[in-house]
Amino acid sequence: MSGETSGGHQTTAADPRRWRLLTLLGVAQFMLILDVTVVAIALPHIGEDLGLARDTLTWVVSAYTLMFGGLMLLGGRAADLFGSRRIVLTGLVVFVAASLVTGLANGAEMLIGGRIAQGIGAALLSPAALSVVTKTFQGEERNKALGIWSALGGGGAAIGVLLGGVLTAGPGWQWVFYINVPIGVVVLIALSRTLPADQPGPSTARLDFPGALLVTAGTGTAIYALINAGDRGWLSVATLGTLAVAAVLYAGFVALQRVVASPLMDVRILTRRPVAAGTFLILVATALMIAVFFLGSFYLQHLKGYGALRTGLLFLPVALATIVGAQSAAQVIGRTGPRPVALIGLAIAAIGTALPAFWDSSVTVVVGISVAAAGIGASFVAASTTALSQVAHHEAGLASGILSTFHEFGAALGVAAVSSIAAASIAGTSSTGFTRGFTFAAITAAASAVLALFVVPAAKPMANALRHAH
């Protein structure tokens, strides 16, 4: 970890502004994650107000996820080449402006266009912000910082459901987007004064636009296939054909990276065990998180007939559980290493999701997804700590981009899987589909816990990495 132990790094680690910087970047990241779920509860009201069909409403969520996930590697690489400060501020400006446009939308074109622009801003901001956090904190402090970051991710998604209910029932669905504007402007001003000037990449390095185009097209195509798999069928010609196109685009990207003078990424980074294990954990944890939020929200609103505000309030313990799980994991991971944290976190997620699979009631669903959320929060910390523990300074943006890309893959995969499995209950009044959905989530979490034993590095390498970081 030579990139971690340079003298300049030690100076950065001692920066007295680092916790204030983490707070500001955390608020910015919180807005991005919030925007994945905050819209979910507002969708029926948006559709009614603007006269939108069901398939159009799906794109209000998917357009954001598609751009956010598809452009993430480009955002991470841009942070490495042009400096994280510049990319963070640019991404935040784009996101805030797009939020205003989306709130002002009077039709499908403006609404979805605004969501696309929000996704572009998020894809620039998120990996660049995580890169700053990775480079600013070291050793045990890095574990704590990544614990806070992970808690914001999981907690933000749950609070998005709560906030969506409060805003939709109160001032109206437009405020789901408007709320980003004043907060974003304040954070932008504060960050412009707090973010340290960082050293851009070599002047000879250029952003690999053909590579960026290929990987963005590949990621976007794959996420598009997963989003539509529930409606089209997992083994349909359309789904398998779209996934095949994504595979061809990825193969083209890998081939290009071997010959281009300034590649977007060194694809060998994915063969490193910590990075591969971290991406596996973030994929599973995000898929589980989005799956249980989706199932819980639809169960309470569709089957039990609860309103947006009541449903949102019932997600408050889910948000708190996510934060507690992430913070608890951050406290112990430096001593135990990531493997036990990942194993225990995923086992807790399996137990939590199994509860509503066996007992059908509102109380069981809320308790079950809250327990699961605690385990998922811990898994997020294990994922980020594992993937980012041994990357060099100049790779921080790229590694963050990879982690964030798999986060969005997980979100698309989670929604696609459970919406397909629970389709009968979402469309009708039976609880059978929800039971199957929670059963699937429990089995997935349990199987992933077993797999974590083999793929996640043991405690000793992590402990060594932490010692070298000091």
Tab-separated table of C-alpha atoms in Angstrom:
chain	number	residue	atom	x	y	z
A	1	MET	CA	0.000	0.000	0.000
A	2	SER	CA	2.671	2.429	-0.960
A	3	GLY	CA	0.076	4.855	-2.251
A	4	GLU	CA	-1.425	4.932	1.209
A	5	THR	CA	1.714	5.674	3.140
A	6	SER	CA	3.236	8.619	1.381
A	7	GLY	CA	4.196	11.632	3.365
A	8	GLY	CA	1.567	13.731	1.685
A	9	HIS	CA	-0.991	11.236	2.773
A	10	GLN	CA	-0.073	11.629	6.402
A	11	THR	CA	-0.566	15.388	6.109
A	12	THR	CA	-3.973	14.891	4.522
A	13	ALA	CA	-4.984	12.458	7.289
A	14	ALA	CA	-4.184	15.136	9.904
A	15	ASP	CA	-6.316	17.780	8.140
A	16	PRO	CA	-8.400	19.378	10.934
A	17	ARG	CA	-11.258	19.948	8.457
A	18	ARG	CA	-11.641	16.257	7.643
A	19	TRP	CA	-14.736	15.560	9.775
A	20	ARG	CA	-16.461	18.731	8.563
A	21	LEU	CA	-15.575	17.666	5.025
A	22	LEU	CA	-17.056	14.188	5.635
A	23	THR	CA	-20.257	15.794	6.953
A	24	LEU	CA	-20.678	17.962	3.851
A	25	LEU	CA	-19.861	15.152	1.414
A	26	GLY	CA	-22.163	12.891	3.430
A	27	VAL	CA	-25.084	15.310	3.054
A	28	ALA	CA	-24.455	15.455	-0.701
A	29	GLN	CA	-24.317	11.631	-0.950
A	30	PHE	CA	-27.411	11.407	1.250
A	31	MET	CA	-29.371	13.456	-1.326
A	32	LEU	CA	-28.281	11.152	-4.160
A	33	ILE	CA	-29.291	7.961	-2.333
A	34	LEU	CA	-32.489	9.583	-1.073
A	35	ASP	CA	-33.517	10.265	-4.650
A	36	VAL	CA	-33.596	6.536	-5.468
A	37	THR	CA	-36.415	5.787	-2.992
A	38	VAL	CA	-37.987	9.170	-2.174
A	39	VAL	CA	-39.770	9.087	-5.549
A	40	ALA	CA	-41.295	5.622	-5.000
A	41	ILE	CA	-44.115	6.770	-2.706
A	42	ALA	CA	-44.753	9.907	-4.797
A	43	LEU	CA	-45.232	7.954	-8.060
A	44	PRO	CA	-49.038	7.472	-7.843
A	45	HIS	CA	-49.496	11.205	-7.216
A	46	ILE	CA	-47.109	12.162	-10.040
A	47	GLY	CA	-48.986	9.846	-12.416
A	48	GLU	CA	-52.351	11.319	-11.414
A	49	ASP	CA	-51.188	14.941	-11.698
A	50	LEU	CA	-49.408	14.580	-15.047
A	51	GLY	CA	-51.599	11.842	-16.546
A	52	LEU	CA	-48.765	9.335	-16.959
A	53	ALA	CA	-49.157	5.629	-17.768
A	54	ARG	CA	-47.605	2.890	-15.570
A	55	ASP	CA	-44.691	2.172	-17.949
A	56	THR	CA	-43.850	5.893	-18.107
A	57	LEU	CA	-43.878	6.096	-14.299
A	58	THR	CA	-41.397	3.199	-14.146
A	59	TRP	CA	-38.954	5.348	-16.103
A	60	VAL	CA	-39.184	8.123	-13.495
A	61	VAL	CA	-37.231	5.721	-11.243
A	62	SER	CA	-35.279	3.832	-13.913
A	63	ALA	CA	-33.950	6.865	-15.847
A	64	TYR	CA	-32.144	8.042	-12.710
A	65	THR	CA	-30.778	4.587	-11.828
A	66	LEU	CA	-29.697	3.967	-15.412
A	67	MET	CA	-27.632	7.148	-15.731
A	68	PHE	CA	-26.346	6.963	-12.147
A	69	GLY	CA	-25.061	3.408	-12.646
A	70	GLY	CA	-24.036	3.724	-16.286
A	71	LEU	CA	-21.779	6.766	-15.920
A	72	MET	CA	-20.233	5.931	-12.546
A	73	LEU	CA	-16.901	4.589	-13.868
A	74	LEU	CA	-16.531	7.690	-16.009
A	75	GLY	CA	-17.142	9.869	-12.943
A	76	GLY	CA	-14.574	7.953	-10.907
A	77	ARG	CA	-11.925	8.100	-13.619
A	78	ALA	CA	-12.615	11.805	-14.214
A	79	ALA	CA	-11.980	12.403	-10.491
A	80	ASP	CA	-8.568	10.683	-10.779
A	81	LEU	CA	-7.604	12.638	-13.915
A	82	PHE	CA	-9.018	16.119	-13.267
A	83	GLY	CA	-9.106	16.204	-9.468
A	84	SER	CA	-11.876	15.140	-7.089
A	85	ARG	CA	-12.668	18.723	-6.027
A	86	ARG	CA	-13.575	19.825	-9.558
A	87	ILE	CA	-15.716	16.739	-10.262
A	88	VAL	CA	-17.545	16.878	-6.894
A	89	LEU	CA	-18.530	20.526	-7.403
A	90	THR	CA	-19.512	19.986	-11.069
A	91	GLY	CA	-21.638	16.957	-10.191
A	92	LEU	CA	-23.387	18.850	-7.382
A	93	VAL	CA	-24.209	21.820	-9.644
A	94	VAL	CA	-25.688	19.500	-12.297
A	95	PHE	CA	-27.705	17.555	-9.691
A	96	VAL	CA	-29.161	20.667	-8.019
A	97	ALA	CA	-30.109	22.319	-11.342
A	98	ALA	CA	-31.681	19.071	-12.556
A	99	SER	CA	-33.686	18.738	-9.313
A	100	LEU	CA	-35.217	22.170	-9.928
A	101	VAL	CA	-36.114	21.263	-13.535
A	102	THR	CA	-37.680	17.958	-12.439
A	103	GLY	CA	-39.818	19.676	-9.796
A	104	LEU	CA	-41.057	22.195	-12.385
A	105	ALA	CA	-41.978	19.426	-14.874
A	106	ASN	CA	-45.425	19.660	-16.445
A	107	GLY	CA	-45.135	16.543	-18.621
A	108	ALA	CA	-43.348	13.248	-19.131
A	109	GLU	CA	-40.530	14.658	-21.323
A	110	MET	CA	-39.437	17.321	-18.836
A	111	LEU	CA	-39.842	14.979	-15.873
A	112	ILE	CA	-37.782	12.121	-17.316
A	113	GLY	CA	-35.260	14.542	-18.862
A	114	GLY	CA	-34.747	16.051	-15.414
A	115	ARG	CA	-34.271	12.605	-13.888
A	116	ILE	CA	-31.656	11.748	-16.561
A	117	ALA	CA	-29.760	14.953	-15.725
A	118	GLN	CA	-30.017	14.174	-11.995
A	119	GLY	CA	-28.460	10.768	-12.726
A	120	ILE	CA	-25.575	12.369	-14.648
A	121	GLY	CA	-24.851	14.741	-11.757
A	122	ALA	CA	-25.030	11.863	-9.268
A	123	ALA	CA	-22.648	9.714	-11.355
A	124	LEU	CA	-20.046	12.497	-11.268
A	125	LEU	CA	-20.524	13.416	-7.616
A	126	SER	CA	-20.785	10.029	-5.859
A	127	PRO	CA	-17.503	8.291	-6.832
A	128	ALA	CA	-15.552	11.566	-6.622
A	129	ALA	CA	-16.902	12.203	-3.096
A	130	LEU	CA	-16.091	8.642	-1.966
A	131	SER	CA	-12.611	9.074	-3.472
A	132	VAL	CA	-12.077	12.168	-1.281
A	133	VAL	CA	-13.179	10.222	1.810
A	134	THR	CA	-10.864	7.299	0.947
A	135	LYS	CA	-7.860	9.587	0.479
A	136	THR	CA	-8.586	11.819	3.497
A	137	PHE	CA	-8.951	9.179	6.225
A	138	GLN	CA	-6.546	6.442	7.265
A	139	GLY	CA	-6.554	3.326	9.472
A	140	GLU	CA	-9.262	3.194	12.164
A	141	GLU	CA	-10.498	6.650	11.155
A	142	ARG	CA	-11.125	5.337	7.650
A	143	ASN	CA	-13.249	2.510	9.065
A	144	LYS	CA	-15.321	5.026	11.019
A	145	ALA	CA	-15.666	7.304	7.989
A	146	LEU	CA	-16.708	4.414	5.730
A	147	GLY	CA	-19.139	3.289	8.440
A	148	ILE	CA	-20.776	6.716	8.386
A	149	TRP	CA	-20.766	6.661	4.565
A	150	SER	CA	-22.408	3.230	4.520
A	151	ALA	CA	-24.996	4.283	7.098
A	152	LEU	CA	-25.879	7.261	4.911
A	153	GLY	CA	-26.363	4.919	1.953
A	154	GLY	CA	-28.691	2.459	3.656
A	155	GLY	CA	-30.312	4.976	6.000
A	156	GLY	CA	-30.814	7.432	3.149
A	157	ALA	CA	-32.764	4.841	1.168
A	158	ALA	CA	-35.061	4.125	4.137
A	159	ILE	CA	-35.472	7.795	5.077
A	160	GLY	CA	-36.305	8.408	1.397
A	161	VAL	CA	-39.473	6.350	1.897
A	162	LEU	CA	-40.309	8.343	5.058
A	163	LEU	CA	-39.546	11.722	3.492
A	164	GLY	CA	-41.405	10.809	0.305
A	165	GLY	CA	-44.513	10.101	2.367
A	166	VAL	CA	-44.250	13.329	4.399
A	167	LEU	CA	-43.623	15.602	1.387
A	168	THR	CA	-46.206	13.950	-0.879
A	169	ALA	CA	-48.888	14.123	1.804
A	170	GLY	CA	-47.865	17.708	2.668
A	171	PRO	CA	-46.699	20.353	0.153
A	172	GLY	CA	-46.934	17.984	-2.830
A	173	TRP	CA	-44.795	15.608	-4.913
A	174	GLN	CA	-42.838	18.479	-6.492
A	175	TRP	CA	-41.104	19.015	-3.151
A	176	VAL	CA	-39.549	15.557	-3.412
A	177	PHE	CA	-37.272	17.300	-5.960
A	178	TYR	CA	-37.374	20.926	-4.769
A	179	ILE	CA	-35.944	20.006	-1.355
A	180	ASN	CA	-32.591	19.230	-3.020
A	181	VAL	CA	-32.204	22.832	-4.212
A	182	PRO	CA	-31.739	24.842	-0.960
A	183	ILE	CA	-29.782	22.003	0.699
A	184	GLY	CA	-27.630	21.540	-2.402
A	185	VAL	CA	-26.827	25.257	-2.705
A	186	VAL	CA	-25.751	25.483	0.968
A	187	VAL	CA	-23.575	22.338	0.627
A	188	LEU	CA	-22.089	23.657	-2.646
A	189	ILE	CA	-21.010	26.936	-1.033
A	190	ALA	CA	-19.586	25.135	2.009
A	191	LEU	CA	-17.749	22.516	-0.069
A	192	SER	CA	-16.232	25.144	-2.361
A	193	ARG	CA	-14.576	26.578	0.772
A	194	THR	CA	-13.689	23.254	2.446
A	195	LEU	CA	-12.658	20.813	-0.302
A	196	PRO	CA	-8.860	20.744	-0.536
A	197	ALA	CA	-7.215	21.389	-3.877
A	198	ASP	CA	-5.975	18.025	-5.117
A	199	GLN	CA	-3.396	17.058	-7.667
A	200	PRO	CA	-4.944	16.046	-11.010
A	201	GLY	CA	-3.523	13.085	-12.927
A	202	PRO	CA	-0.564	13.341	-15.318
A	203	SER	CA	-0.931	16.059	-17.957
A	204	THR	CA	-0.325	13.440	-20.643
A	205	ALA	CA	-3.311	11.369	-19.468
A	206	ARG	CA	-6.571	11.809	-21.369
A	207	LEU	CA	-10.077	10.667	-20.574
A	208	ASP	CA	-10.738	7.545	-22.631
A	209	PHE	CA	-14.042	8.580	-24.250
A	210	PRO	CA	-14.390	5.493	-26.517
A	211	GLY	CA	-13.833	3.296	-23.451
A	212	ALA	CA	-16.238	5.439	-21.426
A	213	LEU	CA	-18.843	5.125	-24.177
A	214	LEU	CA	-18.484	1.330	-24.306
A	215	VAL	CA	-18.593	0.742	-20.530
A	216	THR	CA	-21.475	3.209	-20.071
A	217	ALA	CA	-23.417	1.561	-22.891
A	218	GLY	CA	-22.649	-1.885	-21.445
A	219	THR	CA	-23.685	-0.936	-17.902
A	220	GLY	CA	-26.762	0.941	-19.102
A	221	THR	CA	-27.822	-1.977	-21.318
A	222	ALA	CA	-27.360	-4.488	-18.484
A	223	ILE	CA	-29.345	-2.355	-16.009
A	224	TYR	CA	-32.043	-1.804	-18.657
A	225	ALA	CA	-32.320	-5.600	-19.115
A	226	LEU	CA	-32.625	-6.127	-15.348
A	227	ILE	CA	-35.206	-3.349	-14.940
A	228	ASN	CA	-37.449	-4.914	-17.609
A	229	ALA	CA	-36.827	-8.574	-16.712
A	230	GLY	CA	-39.811	-8.613	-14.356
A	231	ASP	CA	-42.244	-7.686	-17.142
A	232	ARG	CA	-40.596	-9.524	-20.034
A	233	GLY	CA	-39.521	-12.672	-18.199
A	234	TRP	CA	-36.022	-13.646	-17.064
A	235	LEU	CA	-35.544	-16.186	-19.827
A	236	SER	CA	-37.337	-14.243	-22.565
A	237	VAL	CA	-35.583	-13.510	-25.855
A	238	ALA	CA	-35.719	-9.778	-25.090
A	239	THR	CA	-34.035	-10.124	-21.666
A	240	LEU	CA	-31.374	-12.633	-22.716
A	241	GLY	CA	-30.735	-10.731	-25.980
A	242	THR	CA	-30.260	-7.431	-24.121
A	243	LEU	CA	-27.892	-9.072	-21.616
A	244	ALA	CA	-25.945	-10.597	-24.530
A	245	VAL	CA	-25.557	-7.121	-26.077
A	246	ALA	CA	-24.264	-5.852	-22.715
A	247	ALA	CA	-21.732	-8.721	-22.587
A	248	VAL	CA	-20.484	-7.879	-26.110
A	249	LEU	CA	-20.093	-4.201	-25.142
A	250	TYR	CA	-18.134	-5.173	-22.016
A	251	ALA	CA	-15.905	-7.508	-24.045
A	252	GLY	CA	-15.218	-4.640	-26.454
A	253	PHE	CA	-14.375	-2.398	-23.490
A	254	VAL	CA	-11.883	-4.921	-22.052
A	255	ALA	CA	-10.225	-5.371	-25.471
A	256	LEU	CA	-9.943	-1.589	-25.935
A	257	GLN	CA	-8.401	-1.084	-22.469
A	258	ARG	CA	-5.502	-3.348	-23.436
A	259	VAL	CA	-4.477	-1.258	-26.439
A	260	VAL	CA	-5.478	2.349	-25.712
A	261	ALA	CA	-2.703	4.734	-24.582
A	262	SER	CA	-4.603	6.167	-21.583
A	263	PRO	CA	-7.151	3.506	-20.517
A	264	LEU	CA	-10.252	4.356	-18.515
A	265	MET	CA	-9.304	1.605	-16.081
A	266	ASP	CA	-6.754	-1.105	-15.522
A	267	VAL	CA	-9.139	-4.076	-15.784
A	268	ARG	CA	-6.725	-6.111	-13.669
A	269	ILE	CA	-7.998	-4.185	-10.617
A	270	LEU	CA	-11.072	-6.446	-10.723
A	271	THR	CA	-8.872	-9.526	-10.317
A	272	ARG	CA	-7.599	-8.290	-6.940
A	273	ARG	CA	-9.319	-10.315	-4.254
A	274	PRO	CA	-10.293	-7.350	-1.998
A	275	VAL	CA	-11.846	-5.409	-4.898
A	276	ALA	CA	-13.669	-8.487	-6.250
A	277	ALA	CA	-14.945	-9.409	-2.770
A	278	GLY	CA	-16.050	-5.821	-2.059
A	279	THR	CA	-17.989	-5.584	-5.323
A	280	PHE	CA	-19.692	-8.932	-4.580
A	281	LEU	CA	-20.745	-7.698	-1.118
A	282	ILE	CA	-22.029	-4.321	-2.360
A	283	LEU	CA	-24.016	-6.038	-5.124
A	284	VAL	CA	-25.716	-8.454	-2.708
A	285	ALA	CA	-26.259	-5.889	0.074
A	286	THR	CA	-27.850	-3.333	-2.270
A	287	ALA	CA	-30.016	-5.946	-3.989
A	288	LEU	CA	-31.287	-7.115	-0.586
A	289	MET	CA	-31.853	-3.571	0.665
A	290	ILE	CA	-33.848	-2.430	-2.369
A	291	ALA	CA	-35.740	-5.760	-2.460
A	292	VAL	CA	-36.961	-5.534	1.156
A	293	PHE	CA	-37.795	-1.816	0.836
A	294	PHE	CA	-39.753	-2.526	-2.342
A	295	LEU	CA	-41.606	-5.495	-0.820
A	296	GLY	CA	-42.275	-3.674	2.460
A	297	SER	CA	-43.554	-0.517	0.775
A	298	PHE	CA	-45.892	-2.398	-1.590
A	299	TYR	CA	-47.079	-4.738	1.185
A	300	LEU	CA	-48.075	-1.837	3.447
A	301	GLN	CA	-49.605	0.345	0.720
A	302	HIS	CA	-51.196	-2.218	-1.630
A	303	LEU	CA	-52.160	-5.093	0.639
A	304	LYS	CA	-52.805	-3.240	3.908
A	305	GLY	CA	-54.060	-0.012	2.294
A	306	TYR	CA	-51.869	2.318	4.355
A	307	GLY	CA	-51.363	5.858	3.079
A	308	ALA	CA	-48.062	7.378	1.947
A	309	LEU	CA	-47.448	9.168	5.269
A	310	ARG	CA	-48.208	6.126	7.472
A	311	THR	CA	-46.023	3.886	5.289
A	312	GLY	CA	-43.208	6.418	5.419
A	313	LEU	CA	-43.359	6.659	9.227
A	314	LEU	CA	-43.236	2.858	9.543
A	315	PHE	CA	-39.878	2.972	7.703
A	316	LEU	CA	-38.299	5.126	10.439
A	317	PRO	CA	-37.127	2.082	12.506
A	318	VAL	CA	-35.751	0.595	9.268
A	319	ALA	CA	-33.584	3.697	8.736
A	320	LEU	CA	-32.407	3.706	12.351
A	321	ALA	CA	-31.576	-0.021	12.203
A	322	THR	CA	-29.466	0.519	9.071
A	323	ILE	CA	-27.489	3.277	10.784
A	324	VAL	CA	-26.978	1.207	13.963
A	325	GLY	CA	-25.830	-1.812	11.913
A	326	ALA	CA	-23.347	0.248	9.908
A	327	GLN	CA	-21.922	2.063	12.932
A	328	SER	CA	-21.570	-1.163	14.935
A	329	ALA	CA	-19.693	-2.774	12.028
A	330	ALA	CA	-17.410	0.257	11.719
A	331	GLN	CA	-16.461	-0.059	15.403
A	332	VAL	CA	-15.350	-3.706	15.176
A	333	ILE	CA	-14.120	-4.237	11.615
A	334	GLY	CA	-10.617	-2.948	12.377
A	335	ARG	CA	-10.205	-5.670	15.024
A	336	THR	CA	-12.021	-8.563	13.342
A	337	GLY	CA	-11.422	-7.888	9.650
A	338	PRO	CA	-14.205	-7.830	7.051
A	339	ARG	CA	-15.014	-11.552	6.804
A	340	PRO	CA	-16.801	-11.980	10.193
A	341	VAL	CA	-18.662	-8.679	9.692
A	342	ALA	CA	-19.855	-9.737	6.230
A	343	LEU	CA	-20.832	-13.213	7.469
A	344	ILE	CA	-22.754	-11.971	10.532
A	345	GLY	CA	-24.342	-9.065	8.625
A	346	LEU	CA	-25.689	-11.295	5.858
A	347	ALA	CA	-26.851	-13.913	8.414
A	348	ILE	CA	-28.821	-11.215	10.275
A	349	ALA	CA	-30.296	-10.090	6.938
A	350	ALA	CA	-31.365	-13.683	6.270
A	351	ILE	CA	-33.074	-13.967	9.688
A	352	GLY	CA	-34.832	-10.613	9.239
A	353	THR	CA	-36.209	-11.388	5.781
A	354	ALA	CA	-37.286	-14.865	6.927
A	355	LEU	CA	-39.648	-13.408	9.574
A	356	PRO	CA	-42.265	-11.978	7.132
A	357	ALA	CA	-41.828	-15.061	4.945
A	358	PHE	CA	-43.208	-17.205	7.815
A	359	TRP	CA	-45.617	-14.781	9.531
A	360	ASP	CA	-47.907	-12.530	7.489
A	361	SER	CA	-48.661	-9.289	9.384
A	362	SER	CA	-47.749	-5.597	9.262
A	363	VAL	CA	-45.838	-5.818	12.553
A	364	THR	CA	-43.793	-8.796	11.337
A	365	VAL	CA	-42.972	-7.049	8.054
A	366	VAL	CA	-41.747	-3.871	9.808
A	367	VAL	CA	-39.784	-5.820	12.460
A	368	GLY	CA	-38.380	-8.214	9.836
A	369	ILE	CA	-37.131	-5.558	7.420
A	370	SER	CA	-35.728	-3.535	10.355
A	371	VAL	CA	-33.690	-6.548	11.531
A	372	ALA	CA	-32.620	-7.209	7.932
A	373	ALA	CA	-31.646	-3.533	7.529
A	374	ALA	CA	-29.240	-3.774	10.506
A	375	GLY	CA	-27.468	-6.710	8.860
A	376	ILE	CA	-27.451	-4.998	5.468
A	377	GLY	CA	-25.953	-1.839	7.010
A	378	ALA	CA	-23.100	-3.921	8.431
A	379	SER	CA	-22.608	-5.610	5.038
A	380	PHE	CA	-22.216	-2.192	3.371
A	381	VAL	CA	-19.334	-1.362	5.717
A	382	ALA	CA	-17.695	-4.739	5.002
A	383	ALA	CA	-18.078	-4.082	1.253
A	384	SER	CA	-16.555	-0.599	1.180
A	385	THR	CA	-13.776	-1.390	3.664
A	386	THR	CA	-12.793	-4.534	1.755
A	387	ALA	CA	-12.820	-2.966	-1.722
A	388	LEU	CA	-11.044	0.268	-0.744
A	389	SER	CA	-8.591	-1.068	1.869
A	390	GLN	CA	-5.643	-1.646	-0.455
A	391	VAL	CA	-6.051	0.729	-3.398
A	392	ALA	CA	-3.327	3.245	-4.152
A	393	HIS	CA	-3.973	6.971	-3.925
A	394	HIS	CA	-4.238	7.411	-7.709
A	395	GLU	CA	-6.771	4.552	-7.983
A	396	ALA	CA	-9.198	5.820	-5.347
A	397	GLY	CA	-11.623	7.406	-7.820
A	398	LEU	CA	-11.672	4.351	-10.085
A	399	ALA	CA	-12.176	1.909	-7.186
A	400	SER	CA	-14.949	4.108	-5.816
A	401	GLY	CA	-16.545	4.194	-9.279
A	402	ILE	CA	-16.449	0.387	-9.522
A	403	LEU	CA	-18.002	0.021	-6.056
A	404	SER	CA	-20.704	2.580	-6.872
A	405	THR	CA	-21.442	0.910	-10.233
A	406	PHE	CA	-22.070	-2.434	-8.537
A	407	HIS	CA	-24.256	-0.599	-6.003
A	408	GLU	CA	-26.553	0.467	-8.858
A	409	PHE	CA	-26.377	-2.989	-10.438
A	410	GLY	CA	-27.556	-4.392	-7.112
A	411	ALA	CA	-30.449	-1.916	-6.947
A	412	ALA	CA	-31.636	-2.822	-10.458
A	413	LEU	CA	-31.188	-6.554	-9.777
A	414	GLY	CA	-33.077	-6.394	-6.467
A	415	VAL	CA	-36.083	-4.593	-7.952
A	416	ALA	CA	-36.136	-6.810	-11.053
A	417	ALA	CA	-36.030	-10.031	-9.028
A	418	VAL	CA	-38.655	-9.277	-6.397
A	419	SER	CA	-41.028	-7.400	-8.716
A	420	SER	CA	-41.063	-10.508	-10.884
A	421	ILE	CA	-41.456	-12.948	-7.960
A	422	ALA	CA	-44.101	-10.843	-6.162
A	423	ALA	CA	-45.946	-9.762	-9.335
A	424	ALA	CA	-49.196	-11.540	-8.371
A	425	SER	CA	-49.406	-9.732	-5.015
A	426	ILE	CA	-48.424	-6.331	-6.456
A	427	ALA	CA	-51.212	-6.585	-9.036
A	428	GLY	CA	-53.828	-8.235	-6.793
A	429	THR	CA	-54.857	-8.706	-3.159
A	430	SER	CA	-53.060	-11.958	-2.283
A	431	SER	CA	-50.055	-12.026	0.044
A	432	THR	CA	-48.548	-15.136	-1.611
A	433	GLY	CA	-46.220	-13.139	-3.873
A	434	PHE	CA	-44.880	-11.124	-0.936
A	435	THR	CA	-44.197	-14.350	0.997
A	436	ARG	CA	-42.277	-15.722	-1.996
A	437	GLY	CA	-40.364	-12.457	-2.359
A	438	PHE	CA	-39.240	-12.438	1.292
A	439	THR	CA	-38.370	-16.157	1.065
A	440	PHE	CA	-36.199	-15.464	-1.986
A	441	ALA	CA	-34.443	-12.594	-0.140
A	442	ALA	CA	-33.802	-14.812	2.916
A	443	ILE	CA	-32.329	-17.631	0.807
A	444	THR	CA	-30.161	-15.152	-1.141
A	445	ALA	CA	-28.824	-13.582	2.085
A	446	ALA	CA	-28.085	-16.994	3.650
A	447	ALA	CA	-26.325	-18.299	0.526
A	448	SER	CA	-24.282	-15.063	0.275
A	449	ALA	CA	-23.229	-15.409	3.918
A	450	VAL	CA	-21.809	-18.856	3.166
A	451	LEU	CA	-20.122	-17.553	0.000
A	452	ALA	CA	-18.587	-14.663	1.985
A	453	LEU	CA	-16.586	-17.245	3.951
A	454	PHE	CA	-14.702	-18.121	0.771
A	455	VAL	CA	-14.455	-14.833	-1.156
A	456	VAL	CA	-13.904	-12.173	1.533
A	457	PRO	CA	-10.275	-11.854	2.736
A	458	ALA	CA	-9.563	-13.058	6.281
A	459	ALA	CA	-8.818	-10.771	9.212
A	460	LYS	CA	-5.014	-10.960	8.988
A	461	PRO	CA	-4.538	-9.181	5.605
A	462	MET	CA	-6.899	-6.435	6.689
A	463	ALA	CA	-5.088	-5.969	9.985
A	464	ASN	CA	-1.789	-5.732	8.090
A	465	ALA	CA	-3.298	-3.197	5.710
A	466	LEU	CA	-4.449	-1.090	8.630
A	467	ARG	CA	-1.025	-1.234	10.293
A	468	HIS	CA	0.649	-0.110	7.064
A	469	ALA	CA	-1.826	2.755	6.775
A	470	HIS	CA	-0.735	4.261	10.086
